[in-house]
mmCIF file of C-alpha atoms in Angstrom:
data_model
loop_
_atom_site.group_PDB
_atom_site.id
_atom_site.type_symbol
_atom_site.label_atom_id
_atom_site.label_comp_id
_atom_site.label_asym_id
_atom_site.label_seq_id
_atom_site.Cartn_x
_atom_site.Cartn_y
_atom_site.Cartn_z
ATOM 1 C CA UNK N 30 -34.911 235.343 63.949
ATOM 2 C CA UNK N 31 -34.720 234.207 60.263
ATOM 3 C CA UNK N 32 -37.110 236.686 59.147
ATOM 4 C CA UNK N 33 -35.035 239.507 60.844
ATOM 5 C CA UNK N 34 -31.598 238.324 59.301
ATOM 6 C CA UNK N 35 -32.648 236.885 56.430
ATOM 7 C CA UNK N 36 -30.888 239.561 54.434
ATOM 8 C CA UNK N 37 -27.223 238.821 55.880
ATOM 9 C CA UNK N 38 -28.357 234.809 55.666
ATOM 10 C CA UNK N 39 -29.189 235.145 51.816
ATOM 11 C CA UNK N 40 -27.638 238.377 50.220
ATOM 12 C CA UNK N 41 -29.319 236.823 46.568
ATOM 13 C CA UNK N 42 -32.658 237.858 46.300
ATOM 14 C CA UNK N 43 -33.413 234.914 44.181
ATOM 15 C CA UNK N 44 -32.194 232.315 47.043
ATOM 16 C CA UNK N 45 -34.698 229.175 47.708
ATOM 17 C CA UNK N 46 -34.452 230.431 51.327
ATOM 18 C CA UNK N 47 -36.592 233.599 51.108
ATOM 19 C CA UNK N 48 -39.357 231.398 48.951
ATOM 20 C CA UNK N 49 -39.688 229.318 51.951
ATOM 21 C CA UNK N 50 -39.469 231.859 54.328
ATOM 22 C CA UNK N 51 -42.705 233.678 52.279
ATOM 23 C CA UNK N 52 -44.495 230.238 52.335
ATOM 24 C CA UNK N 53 -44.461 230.547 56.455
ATOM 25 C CA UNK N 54 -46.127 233.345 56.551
ATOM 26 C CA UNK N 55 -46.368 235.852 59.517
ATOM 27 C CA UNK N 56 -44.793 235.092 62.350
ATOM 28 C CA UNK N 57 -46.990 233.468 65.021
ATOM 29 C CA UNK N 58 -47.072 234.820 68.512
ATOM 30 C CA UNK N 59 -45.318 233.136 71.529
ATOM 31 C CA UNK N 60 -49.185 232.548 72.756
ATOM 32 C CA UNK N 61 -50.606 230.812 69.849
ATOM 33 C CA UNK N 62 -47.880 227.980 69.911
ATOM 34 C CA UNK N 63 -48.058 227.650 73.898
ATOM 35 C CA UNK N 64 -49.724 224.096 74.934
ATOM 36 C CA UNK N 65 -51.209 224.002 78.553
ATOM 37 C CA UNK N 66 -50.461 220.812 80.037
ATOM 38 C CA UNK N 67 -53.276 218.107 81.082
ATOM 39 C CA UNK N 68 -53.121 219.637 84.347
ATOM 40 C CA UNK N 69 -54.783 223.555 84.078
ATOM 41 C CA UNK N 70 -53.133 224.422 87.276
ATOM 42 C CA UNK N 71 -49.957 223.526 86.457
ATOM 43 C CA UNK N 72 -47.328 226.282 85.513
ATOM 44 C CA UNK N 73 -45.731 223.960 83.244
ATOM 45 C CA UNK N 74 -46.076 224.481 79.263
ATOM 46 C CA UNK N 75 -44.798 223.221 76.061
ATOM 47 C CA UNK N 76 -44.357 224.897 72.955
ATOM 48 C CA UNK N 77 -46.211 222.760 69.617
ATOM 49 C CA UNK N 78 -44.897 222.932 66.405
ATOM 50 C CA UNK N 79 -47.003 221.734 64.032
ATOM 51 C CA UNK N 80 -45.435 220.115 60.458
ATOM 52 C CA UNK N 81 -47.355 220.076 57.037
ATOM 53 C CA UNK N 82 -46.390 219.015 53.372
ATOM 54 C CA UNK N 83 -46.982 221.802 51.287
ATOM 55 C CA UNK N 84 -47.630 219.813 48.345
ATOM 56 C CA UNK N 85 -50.168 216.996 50.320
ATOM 57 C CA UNK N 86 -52.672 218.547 52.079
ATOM 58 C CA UNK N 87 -56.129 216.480 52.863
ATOM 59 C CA UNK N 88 -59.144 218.234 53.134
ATOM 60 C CA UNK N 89 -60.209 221.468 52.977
ATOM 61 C CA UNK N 90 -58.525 222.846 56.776
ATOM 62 C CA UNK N 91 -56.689 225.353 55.235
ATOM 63 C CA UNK N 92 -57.882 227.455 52.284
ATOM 64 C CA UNK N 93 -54.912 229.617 51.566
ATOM 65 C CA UNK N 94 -52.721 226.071 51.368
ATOM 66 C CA UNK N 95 -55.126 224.652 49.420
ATOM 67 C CA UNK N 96 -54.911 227.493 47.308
ATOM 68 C CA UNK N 97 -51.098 226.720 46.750
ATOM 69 C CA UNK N 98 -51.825 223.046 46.050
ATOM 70 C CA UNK N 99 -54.262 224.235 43.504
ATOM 71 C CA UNK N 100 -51.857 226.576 41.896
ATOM 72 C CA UNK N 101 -48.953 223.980 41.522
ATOM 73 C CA UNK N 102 -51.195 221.221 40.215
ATOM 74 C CA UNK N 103 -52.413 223.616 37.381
ATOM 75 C CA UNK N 104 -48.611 224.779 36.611
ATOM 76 C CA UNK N 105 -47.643 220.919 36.203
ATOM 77 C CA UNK N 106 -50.762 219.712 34.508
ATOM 78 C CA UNK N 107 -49.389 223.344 32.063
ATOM 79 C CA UNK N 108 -45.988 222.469 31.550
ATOM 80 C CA UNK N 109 -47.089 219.171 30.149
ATOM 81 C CA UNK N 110 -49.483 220.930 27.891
ATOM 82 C CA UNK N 111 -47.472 223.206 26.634
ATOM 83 C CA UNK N 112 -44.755 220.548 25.841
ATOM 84 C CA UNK N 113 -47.128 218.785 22.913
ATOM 85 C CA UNK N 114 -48.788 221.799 21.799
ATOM 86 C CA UNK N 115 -47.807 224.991 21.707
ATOM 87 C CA UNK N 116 -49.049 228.637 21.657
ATOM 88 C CA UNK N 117 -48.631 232.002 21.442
ATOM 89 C CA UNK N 118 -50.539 232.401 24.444
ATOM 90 C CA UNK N 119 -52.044 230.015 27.321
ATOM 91 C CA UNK N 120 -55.530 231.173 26.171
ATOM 92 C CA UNK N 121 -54.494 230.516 22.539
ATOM 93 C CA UNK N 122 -53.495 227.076 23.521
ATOM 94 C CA UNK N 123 -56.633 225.690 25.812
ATOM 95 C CA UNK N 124 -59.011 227.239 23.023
ATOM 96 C CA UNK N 125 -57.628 225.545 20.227
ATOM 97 C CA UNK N 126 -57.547 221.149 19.889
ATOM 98 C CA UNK N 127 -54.657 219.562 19.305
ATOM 99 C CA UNK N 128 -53.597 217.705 16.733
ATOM 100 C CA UNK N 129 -54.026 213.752 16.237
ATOM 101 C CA UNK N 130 -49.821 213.975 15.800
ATOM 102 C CA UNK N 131 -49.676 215.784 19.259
ATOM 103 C CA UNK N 132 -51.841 213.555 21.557
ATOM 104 C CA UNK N 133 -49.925 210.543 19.743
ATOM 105 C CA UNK N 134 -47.004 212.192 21.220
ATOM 106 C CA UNK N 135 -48.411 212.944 24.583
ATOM 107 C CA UNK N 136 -49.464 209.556 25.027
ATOM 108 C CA UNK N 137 -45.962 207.783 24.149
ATOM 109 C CA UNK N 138 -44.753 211.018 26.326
ATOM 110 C CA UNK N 139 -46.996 209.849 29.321
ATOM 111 C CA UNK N 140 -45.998 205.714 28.314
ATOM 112 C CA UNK N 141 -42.506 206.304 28.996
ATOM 113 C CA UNK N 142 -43.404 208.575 32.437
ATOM 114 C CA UNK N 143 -45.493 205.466 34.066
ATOM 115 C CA UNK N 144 -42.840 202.994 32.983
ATOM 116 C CA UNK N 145 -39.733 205.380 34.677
ATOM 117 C CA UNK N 146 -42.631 206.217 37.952
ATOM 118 C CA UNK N 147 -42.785 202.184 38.455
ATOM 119 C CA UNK N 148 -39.205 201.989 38.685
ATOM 120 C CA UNK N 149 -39.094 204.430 41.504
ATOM 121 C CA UNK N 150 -38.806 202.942 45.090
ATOM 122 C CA UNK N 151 -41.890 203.107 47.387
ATOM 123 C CA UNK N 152 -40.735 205.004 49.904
ATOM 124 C CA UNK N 153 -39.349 207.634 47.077
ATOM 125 C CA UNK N 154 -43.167 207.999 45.915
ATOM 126 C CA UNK N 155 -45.629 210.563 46.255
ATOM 127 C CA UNK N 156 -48.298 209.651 48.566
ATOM 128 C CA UNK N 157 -50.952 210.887 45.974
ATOM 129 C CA UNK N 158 -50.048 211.730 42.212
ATOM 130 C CA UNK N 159 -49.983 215.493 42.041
ATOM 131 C CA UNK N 160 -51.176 215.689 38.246
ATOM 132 C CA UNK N 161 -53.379 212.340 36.696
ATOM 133 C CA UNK N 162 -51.304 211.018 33.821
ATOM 134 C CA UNK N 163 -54.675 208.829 32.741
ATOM 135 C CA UNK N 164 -55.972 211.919 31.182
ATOM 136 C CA UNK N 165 -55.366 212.630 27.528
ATOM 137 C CA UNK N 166 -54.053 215.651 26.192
ATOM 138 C CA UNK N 167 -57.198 217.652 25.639
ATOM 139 C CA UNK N 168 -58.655 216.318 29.080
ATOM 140 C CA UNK N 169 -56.064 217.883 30.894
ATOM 141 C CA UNK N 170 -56.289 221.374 29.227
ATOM 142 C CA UNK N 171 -60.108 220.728 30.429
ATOM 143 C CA UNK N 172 -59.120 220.389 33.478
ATOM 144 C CA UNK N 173 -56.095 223.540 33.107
ATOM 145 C CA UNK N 174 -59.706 225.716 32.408
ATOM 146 C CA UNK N 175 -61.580 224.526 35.957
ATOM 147 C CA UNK N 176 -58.371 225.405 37.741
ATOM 148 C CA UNK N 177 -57.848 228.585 36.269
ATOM 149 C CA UNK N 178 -61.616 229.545 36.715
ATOM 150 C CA UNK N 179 -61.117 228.210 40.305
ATOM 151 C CA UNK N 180 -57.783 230.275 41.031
ATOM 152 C CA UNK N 181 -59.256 233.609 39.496
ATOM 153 C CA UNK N 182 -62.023 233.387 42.160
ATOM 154 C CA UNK N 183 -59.150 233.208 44.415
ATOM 155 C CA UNK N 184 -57.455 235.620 43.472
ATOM 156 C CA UNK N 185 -54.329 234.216 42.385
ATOM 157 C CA UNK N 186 -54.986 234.584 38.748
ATOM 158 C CA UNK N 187 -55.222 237.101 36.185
ATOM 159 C CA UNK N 188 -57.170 236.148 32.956
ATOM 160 C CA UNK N 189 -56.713 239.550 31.959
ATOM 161 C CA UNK N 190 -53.518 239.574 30.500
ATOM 162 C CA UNK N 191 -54.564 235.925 29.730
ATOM 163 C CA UNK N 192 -52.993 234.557 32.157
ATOM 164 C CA UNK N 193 -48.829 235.719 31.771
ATOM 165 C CA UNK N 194 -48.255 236.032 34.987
ATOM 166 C CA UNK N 195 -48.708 232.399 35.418
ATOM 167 C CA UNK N 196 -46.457 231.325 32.603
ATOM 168 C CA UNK N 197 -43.484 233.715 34.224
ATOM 169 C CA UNK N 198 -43.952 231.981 37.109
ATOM 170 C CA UNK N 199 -43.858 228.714 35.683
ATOM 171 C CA UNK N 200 -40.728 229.864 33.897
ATOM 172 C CA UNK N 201 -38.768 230.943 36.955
ATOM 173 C CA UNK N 202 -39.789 227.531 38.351
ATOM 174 C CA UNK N 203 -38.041 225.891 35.599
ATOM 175 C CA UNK N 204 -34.974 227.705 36.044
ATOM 176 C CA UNK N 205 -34.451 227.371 39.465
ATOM 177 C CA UNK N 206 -35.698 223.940 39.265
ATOM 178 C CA UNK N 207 -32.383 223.802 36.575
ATOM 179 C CA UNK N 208 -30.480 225.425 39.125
ATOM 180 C CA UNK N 209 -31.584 222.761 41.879
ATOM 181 C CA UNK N 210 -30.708 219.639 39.499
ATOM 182 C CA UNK N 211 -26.956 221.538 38.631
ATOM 183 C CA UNK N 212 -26.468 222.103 42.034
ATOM 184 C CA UNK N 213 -27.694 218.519 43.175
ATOM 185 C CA UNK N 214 -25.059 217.303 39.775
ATOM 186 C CA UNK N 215 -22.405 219.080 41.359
ATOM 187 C CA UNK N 216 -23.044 217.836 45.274
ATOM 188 C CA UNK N 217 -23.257 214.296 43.803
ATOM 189 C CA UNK N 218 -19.970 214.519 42.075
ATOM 190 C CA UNK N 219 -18.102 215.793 45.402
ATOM 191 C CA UNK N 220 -19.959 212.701 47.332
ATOM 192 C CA UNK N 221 -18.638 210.245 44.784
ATOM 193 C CA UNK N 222 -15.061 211.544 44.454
ATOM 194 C CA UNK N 223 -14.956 211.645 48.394
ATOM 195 C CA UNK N 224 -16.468 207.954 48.084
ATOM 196 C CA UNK N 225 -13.649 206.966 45.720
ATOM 197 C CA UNK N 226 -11.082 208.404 47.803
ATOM 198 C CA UNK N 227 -12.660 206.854 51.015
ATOM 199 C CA UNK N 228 -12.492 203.629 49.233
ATOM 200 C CA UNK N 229 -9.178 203.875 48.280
ATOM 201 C CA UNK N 230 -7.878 205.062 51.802
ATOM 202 C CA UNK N 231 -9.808 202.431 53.374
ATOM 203 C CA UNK N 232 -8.224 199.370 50.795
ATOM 204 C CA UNK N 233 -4.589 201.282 51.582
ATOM 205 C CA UNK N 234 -5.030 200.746 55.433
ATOM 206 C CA UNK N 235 -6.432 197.623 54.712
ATOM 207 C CA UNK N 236 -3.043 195.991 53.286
ATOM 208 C CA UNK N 237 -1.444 198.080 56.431
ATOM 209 C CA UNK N 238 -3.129 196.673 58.506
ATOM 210 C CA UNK N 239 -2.208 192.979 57.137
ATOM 211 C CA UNK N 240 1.611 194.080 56.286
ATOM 212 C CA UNK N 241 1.334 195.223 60.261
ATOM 213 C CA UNK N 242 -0.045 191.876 61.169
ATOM 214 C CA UNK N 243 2.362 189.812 59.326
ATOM 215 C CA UNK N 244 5.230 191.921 60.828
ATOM 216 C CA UNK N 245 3.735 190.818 64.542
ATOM 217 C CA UNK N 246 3.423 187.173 63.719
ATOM 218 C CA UNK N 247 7.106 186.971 62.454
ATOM 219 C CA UNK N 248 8.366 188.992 65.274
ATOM 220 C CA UNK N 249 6.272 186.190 67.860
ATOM 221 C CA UNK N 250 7.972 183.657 65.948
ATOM 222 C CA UNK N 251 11.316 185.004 65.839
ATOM 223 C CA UNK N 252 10.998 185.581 70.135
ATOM 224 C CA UNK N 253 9.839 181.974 70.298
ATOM 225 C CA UNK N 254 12.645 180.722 68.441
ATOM 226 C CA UNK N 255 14.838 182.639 70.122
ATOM 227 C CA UNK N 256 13.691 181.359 73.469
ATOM 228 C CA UNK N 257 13.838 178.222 72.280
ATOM 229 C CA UNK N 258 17.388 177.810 71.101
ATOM 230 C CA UNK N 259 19.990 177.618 73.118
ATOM 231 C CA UNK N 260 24.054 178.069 72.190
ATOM 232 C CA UNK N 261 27.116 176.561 73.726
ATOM 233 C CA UNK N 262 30.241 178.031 73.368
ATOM 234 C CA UNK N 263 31.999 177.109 70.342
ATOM 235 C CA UNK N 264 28.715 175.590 68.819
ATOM 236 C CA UNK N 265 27.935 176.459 65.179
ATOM 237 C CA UNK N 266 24.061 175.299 65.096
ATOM 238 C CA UNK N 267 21.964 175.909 67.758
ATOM 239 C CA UNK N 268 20.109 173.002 69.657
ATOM 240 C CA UNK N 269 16.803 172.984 70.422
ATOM 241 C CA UNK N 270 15.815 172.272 73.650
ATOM 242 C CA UNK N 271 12.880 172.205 75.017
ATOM 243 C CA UNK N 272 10.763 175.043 77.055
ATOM 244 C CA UNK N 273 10.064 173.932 80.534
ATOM 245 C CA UNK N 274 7.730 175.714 82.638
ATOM 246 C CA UNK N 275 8.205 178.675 84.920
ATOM 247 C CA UNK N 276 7.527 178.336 88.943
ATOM 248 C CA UNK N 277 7.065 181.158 91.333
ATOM 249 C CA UNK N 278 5.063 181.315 95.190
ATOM 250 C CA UNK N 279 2.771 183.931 94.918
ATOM 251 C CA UNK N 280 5.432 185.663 97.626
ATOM 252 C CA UNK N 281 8.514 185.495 95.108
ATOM 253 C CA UNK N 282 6.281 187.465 92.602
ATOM 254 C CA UNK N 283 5.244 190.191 95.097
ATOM 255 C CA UNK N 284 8.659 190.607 95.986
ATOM 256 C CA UNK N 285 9.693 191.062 92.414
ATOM 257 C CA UNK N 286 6.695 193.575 92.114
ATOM 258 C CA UNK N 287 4.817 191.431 89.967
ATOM 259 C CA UNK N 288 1.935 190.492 91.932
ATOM 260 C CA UNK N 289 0.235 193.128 94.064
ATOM 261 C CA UNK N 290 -2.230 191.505 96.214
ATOM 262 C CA UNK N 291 -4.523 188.800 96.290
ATOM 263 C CA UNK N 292 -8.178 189.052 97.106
ATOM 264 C CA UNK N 293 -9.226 187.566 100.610
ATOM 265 C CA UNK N 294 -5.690 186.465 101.068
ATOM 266 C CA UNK N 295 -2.670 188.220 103.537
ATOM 267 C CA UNK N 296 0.439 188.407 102.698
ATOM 268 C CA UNK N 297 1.996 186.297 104.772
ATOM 269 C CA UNK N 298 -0.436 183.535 103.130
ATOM 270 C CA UNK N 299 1.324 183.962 99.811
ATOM 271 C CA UNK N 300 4.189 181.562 100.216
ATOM 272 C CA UNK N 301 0.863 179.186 100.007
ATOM 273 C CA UNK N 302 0.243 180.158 96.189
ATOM 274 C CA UNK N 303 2.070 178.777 92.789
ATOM 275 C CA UNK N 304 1.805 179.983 89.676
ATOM 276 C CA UNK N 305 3.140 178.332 87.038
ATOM 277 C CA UNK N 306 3.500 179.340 83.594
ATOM 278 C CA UNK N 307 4.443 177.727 80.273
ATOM 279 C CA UNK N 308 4.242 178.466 76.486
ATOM 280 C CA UNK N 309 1.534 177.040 74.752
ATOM 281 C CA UNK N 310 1.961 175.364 70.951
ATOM 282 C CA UNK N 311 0.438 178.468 69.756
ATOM 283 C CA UNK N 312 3.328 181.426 69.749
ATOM 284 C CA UNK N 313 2.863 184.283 72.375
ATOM 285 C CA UNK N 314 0.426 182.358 74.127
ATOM 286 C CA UNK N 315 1.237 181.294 77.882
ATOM 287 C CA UNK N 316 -0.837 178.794 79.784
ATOM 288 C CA UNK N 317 -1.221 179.742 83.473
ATOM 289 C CA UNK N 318 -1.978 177.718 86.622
ATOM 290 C CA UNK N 319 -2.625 178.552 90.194
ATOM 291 C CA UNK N 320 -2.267 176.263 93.121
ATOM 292 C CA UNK N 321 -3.011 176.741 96.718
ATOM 293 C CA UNK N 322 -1.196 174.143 99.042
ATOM 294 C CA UNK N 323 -0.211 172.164 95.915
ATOM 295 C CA UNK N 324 -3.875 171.829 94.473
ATOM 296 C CA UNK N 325 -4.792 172.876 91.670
ATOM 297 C CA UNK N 326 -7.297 175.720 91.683
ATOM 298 C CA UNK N 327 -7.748 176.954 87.809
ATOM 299 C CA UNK N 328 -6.023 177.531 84.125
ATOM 300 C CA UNK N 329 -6.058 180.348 81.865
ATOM 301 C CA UNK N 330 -4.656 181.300 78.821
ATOM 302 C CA UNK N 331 -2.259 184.852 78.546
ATOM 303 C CA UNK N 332 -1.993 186.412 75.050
ATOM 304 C CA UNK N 333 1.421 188.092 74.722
ATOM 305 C CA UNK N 334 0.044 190.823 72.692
ATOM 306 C CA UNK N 335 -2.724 191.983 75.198
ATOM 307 C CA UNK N 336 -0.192 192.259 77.673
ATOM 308 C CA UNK N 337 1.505 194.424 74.746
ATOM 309 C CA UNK N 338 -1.881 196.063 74.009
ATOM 310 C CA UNK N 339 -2.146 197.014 77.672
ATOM 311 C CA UNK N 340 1.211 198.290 77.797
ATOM 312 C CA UNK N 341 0.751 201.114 74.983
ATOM 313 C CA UNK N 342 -2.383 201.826 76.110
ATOM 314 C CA UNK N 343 -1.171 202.753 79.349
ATOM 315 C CA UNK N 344 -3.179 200.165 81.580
ATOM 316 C CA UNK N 345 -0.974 199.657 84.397
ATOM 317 C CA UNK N 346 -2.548 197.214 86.293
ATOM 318 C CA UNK N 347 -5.039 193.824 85.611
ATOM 319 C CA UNK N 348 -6.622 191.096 87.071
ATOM 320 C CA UNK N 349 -5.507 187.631 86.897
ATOM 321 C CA UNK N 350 -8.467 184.401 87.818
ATOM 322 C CA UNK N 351 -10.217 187.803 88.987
ATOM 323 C CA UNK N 352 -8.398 187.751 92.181
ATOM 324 C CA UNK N 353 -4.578 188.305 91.589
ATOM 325 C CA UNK N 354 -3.818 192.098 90.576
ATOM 326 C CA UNK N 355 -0.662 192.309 88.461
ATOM 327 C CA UNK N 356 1.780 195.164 87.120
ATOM 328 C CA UNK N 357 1.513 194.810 83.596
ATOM 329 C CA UNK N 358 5.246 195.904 82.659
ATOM 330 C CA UNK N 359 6.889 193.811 85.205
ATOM 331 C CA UNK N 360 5.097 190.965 83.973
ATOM 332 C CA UNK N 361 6.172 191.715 80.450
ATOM 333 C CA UNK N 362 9.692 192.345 81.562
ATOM 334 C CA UNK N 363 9.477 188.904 83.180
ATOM 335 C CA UNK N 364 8.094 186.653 80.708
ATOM 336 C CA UNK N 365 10.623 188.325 78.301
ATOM 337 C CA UNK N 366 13.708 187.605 80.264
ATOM 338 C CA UNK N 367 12.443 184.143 81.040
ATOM 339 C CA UNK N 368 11.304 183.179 77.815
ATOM 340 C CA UNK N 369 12.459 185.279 74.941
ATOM 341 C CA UNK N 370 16.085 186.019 76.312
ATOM 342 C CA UNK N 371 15.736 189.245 76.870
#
């Protein structure tokens, strides 16, 4: 499918795409990929897809890959050739010795390349070092020589235009290899301005969310206080007086509508049950009890602001000791009426 739209996928003829697309070769029949299952009877199949690293291939499996490998390990151990000592042509350059200046060069060249490759994390490593840095300067054109013989046998050479082909090659991998690096630049500097913005957005909701937080906690207070203090008529200060606790048979609160039901219990049984609830020291926190014939069966703790939670979220309903099933907003309407004058 690539193959057949590659044009309307990459218009540019020089796009990475149709590189890699040339690397795949043909394309391989719906046969050759089909897997027979352990069982040969079985009309099941699966289709295998097979992965390889172009530039790390072990043993000698594949010729034409090898080939590659070859190829690219001769145009890196060229490039850093050419860097120390150059030439009006690649023949010129591997038949003539360098200079003593030149492999000094190479050497402080190759130095500061092992001290930058041991900085590099593991897992960012090659698996095998394409080109051997050990090698000195006229070692590595040696080597350049036993490649090129190597590739001409191949086929992938031509040492009769000593050897320009290569070098244009080697020069359109620079440049796109430029391109790569400006387009990586420019990908890097969108990720870090979206990072700084991120940042920002995330410290601005961040002092919401604690201006929101604050806003709660005074608004608790200010409901507690209010329930708390109580006015006469004619009275200038308020008197504090203190909160007593609120009784109700489980029968009271279904007739209000705030209890529902009760698990394993009938109706008519409800008269039976007490809840009582009181404020707690902390603000918006209610302590509940349950008693059945006047003993005391178990305590929990309400939070306010769950109930409030609930409420926006549209939860209608919850459980109470697991058992009791409550109407959220006619709980909230009662504790607000009961304890935060409202």
């Amino acid at each position: 499918m690539l193959l057949d739209h590659q044009d309307a996928i990459a218009p540019e003829h020089n796009d990475p795409i149709h590189e890699l697309l040339e690397d795949l070769g043909d394309v391989p029949t719906v046969e050759s990929l089909i897997v027979t299952l352990v069982n040969p009877c079985s009309s099941k199949h699966r289709v295998s897809l097979t992965l390889a690293n172009k530039f790390d291939v072990h043993g000698e499996a594949n010729a034409e890959v090898d080939a590659k490998t070859l190829l690219l390990n001769t145009k890196r151990l060229i490039v850093d050739v050419i860097r120390f000592q150059p030439g009006d042509t690649l023949t010129e350059i591997l038949e003539s010795s360098a200079s003593p200046e030149q492999e000094l060069e190479y050497q402080r060249a190759m130095q500061r390349r092992a001290i930058r490759d041991a900085k590099t994390p593991e897992k960012m490593k090659q698996s095998k070092p394409v080109v051997d840095d050990s090698l000195t300067l006229q070692g590595k054109k040696d080597k350049i020589r036993s490649n090129l013989q190597r590739l001409s046998e191949l086929g992938r050479v031509q040492p009769e235009n000593r050897y320009q082909d290569l070098i244009n090659d080697i020069a359109k991998d620079i440049r796109n290899q430029r391109r790569y690096r400006q387009r990586r630049k420019a990908e890097l500097v969108k990720l870090q301005q979206t990072n700084t913005a991120l940042n920002s957005k995330t410290k601005f909701f961040n002092v919401q969310i604690d201006y929101y937080n604050q806003y709660i906690r005074t608004c608790m207070d200010n409901l507690a206080t209010k329930g708390k203090v109580s006015k006469k008529p004619g009275d200038n200060k308020g008197k504090k007086s203190k909160q007593v606790s609120m009784k109700y048979t489980a029968a009271r609160l279904h007739e209000k509508g705030v209890l529902i039901d009760i698990e394993d219990l009938q109706t008519n049984q409800f008269k039976n049950v007490i809840f009582e609830i009181s404020p707690s020291e902390t603000v918006g926190v209610f302590d509940v009890k349950a008693k059945l014939m006047g003993v005391h069966l178990e305590t929990l703790q309400l939070q306010y602001q769950d109930l409030l939670q609930m409420q926006y979220e549209g939860v209608a309903v919850m459980k109470l000791f697991d058992r009791a099933t409550i109407n959220v907003n006619l709980l909230i309407f009662l504790l607000n009426k009961k304890f935060y004058g409202k």
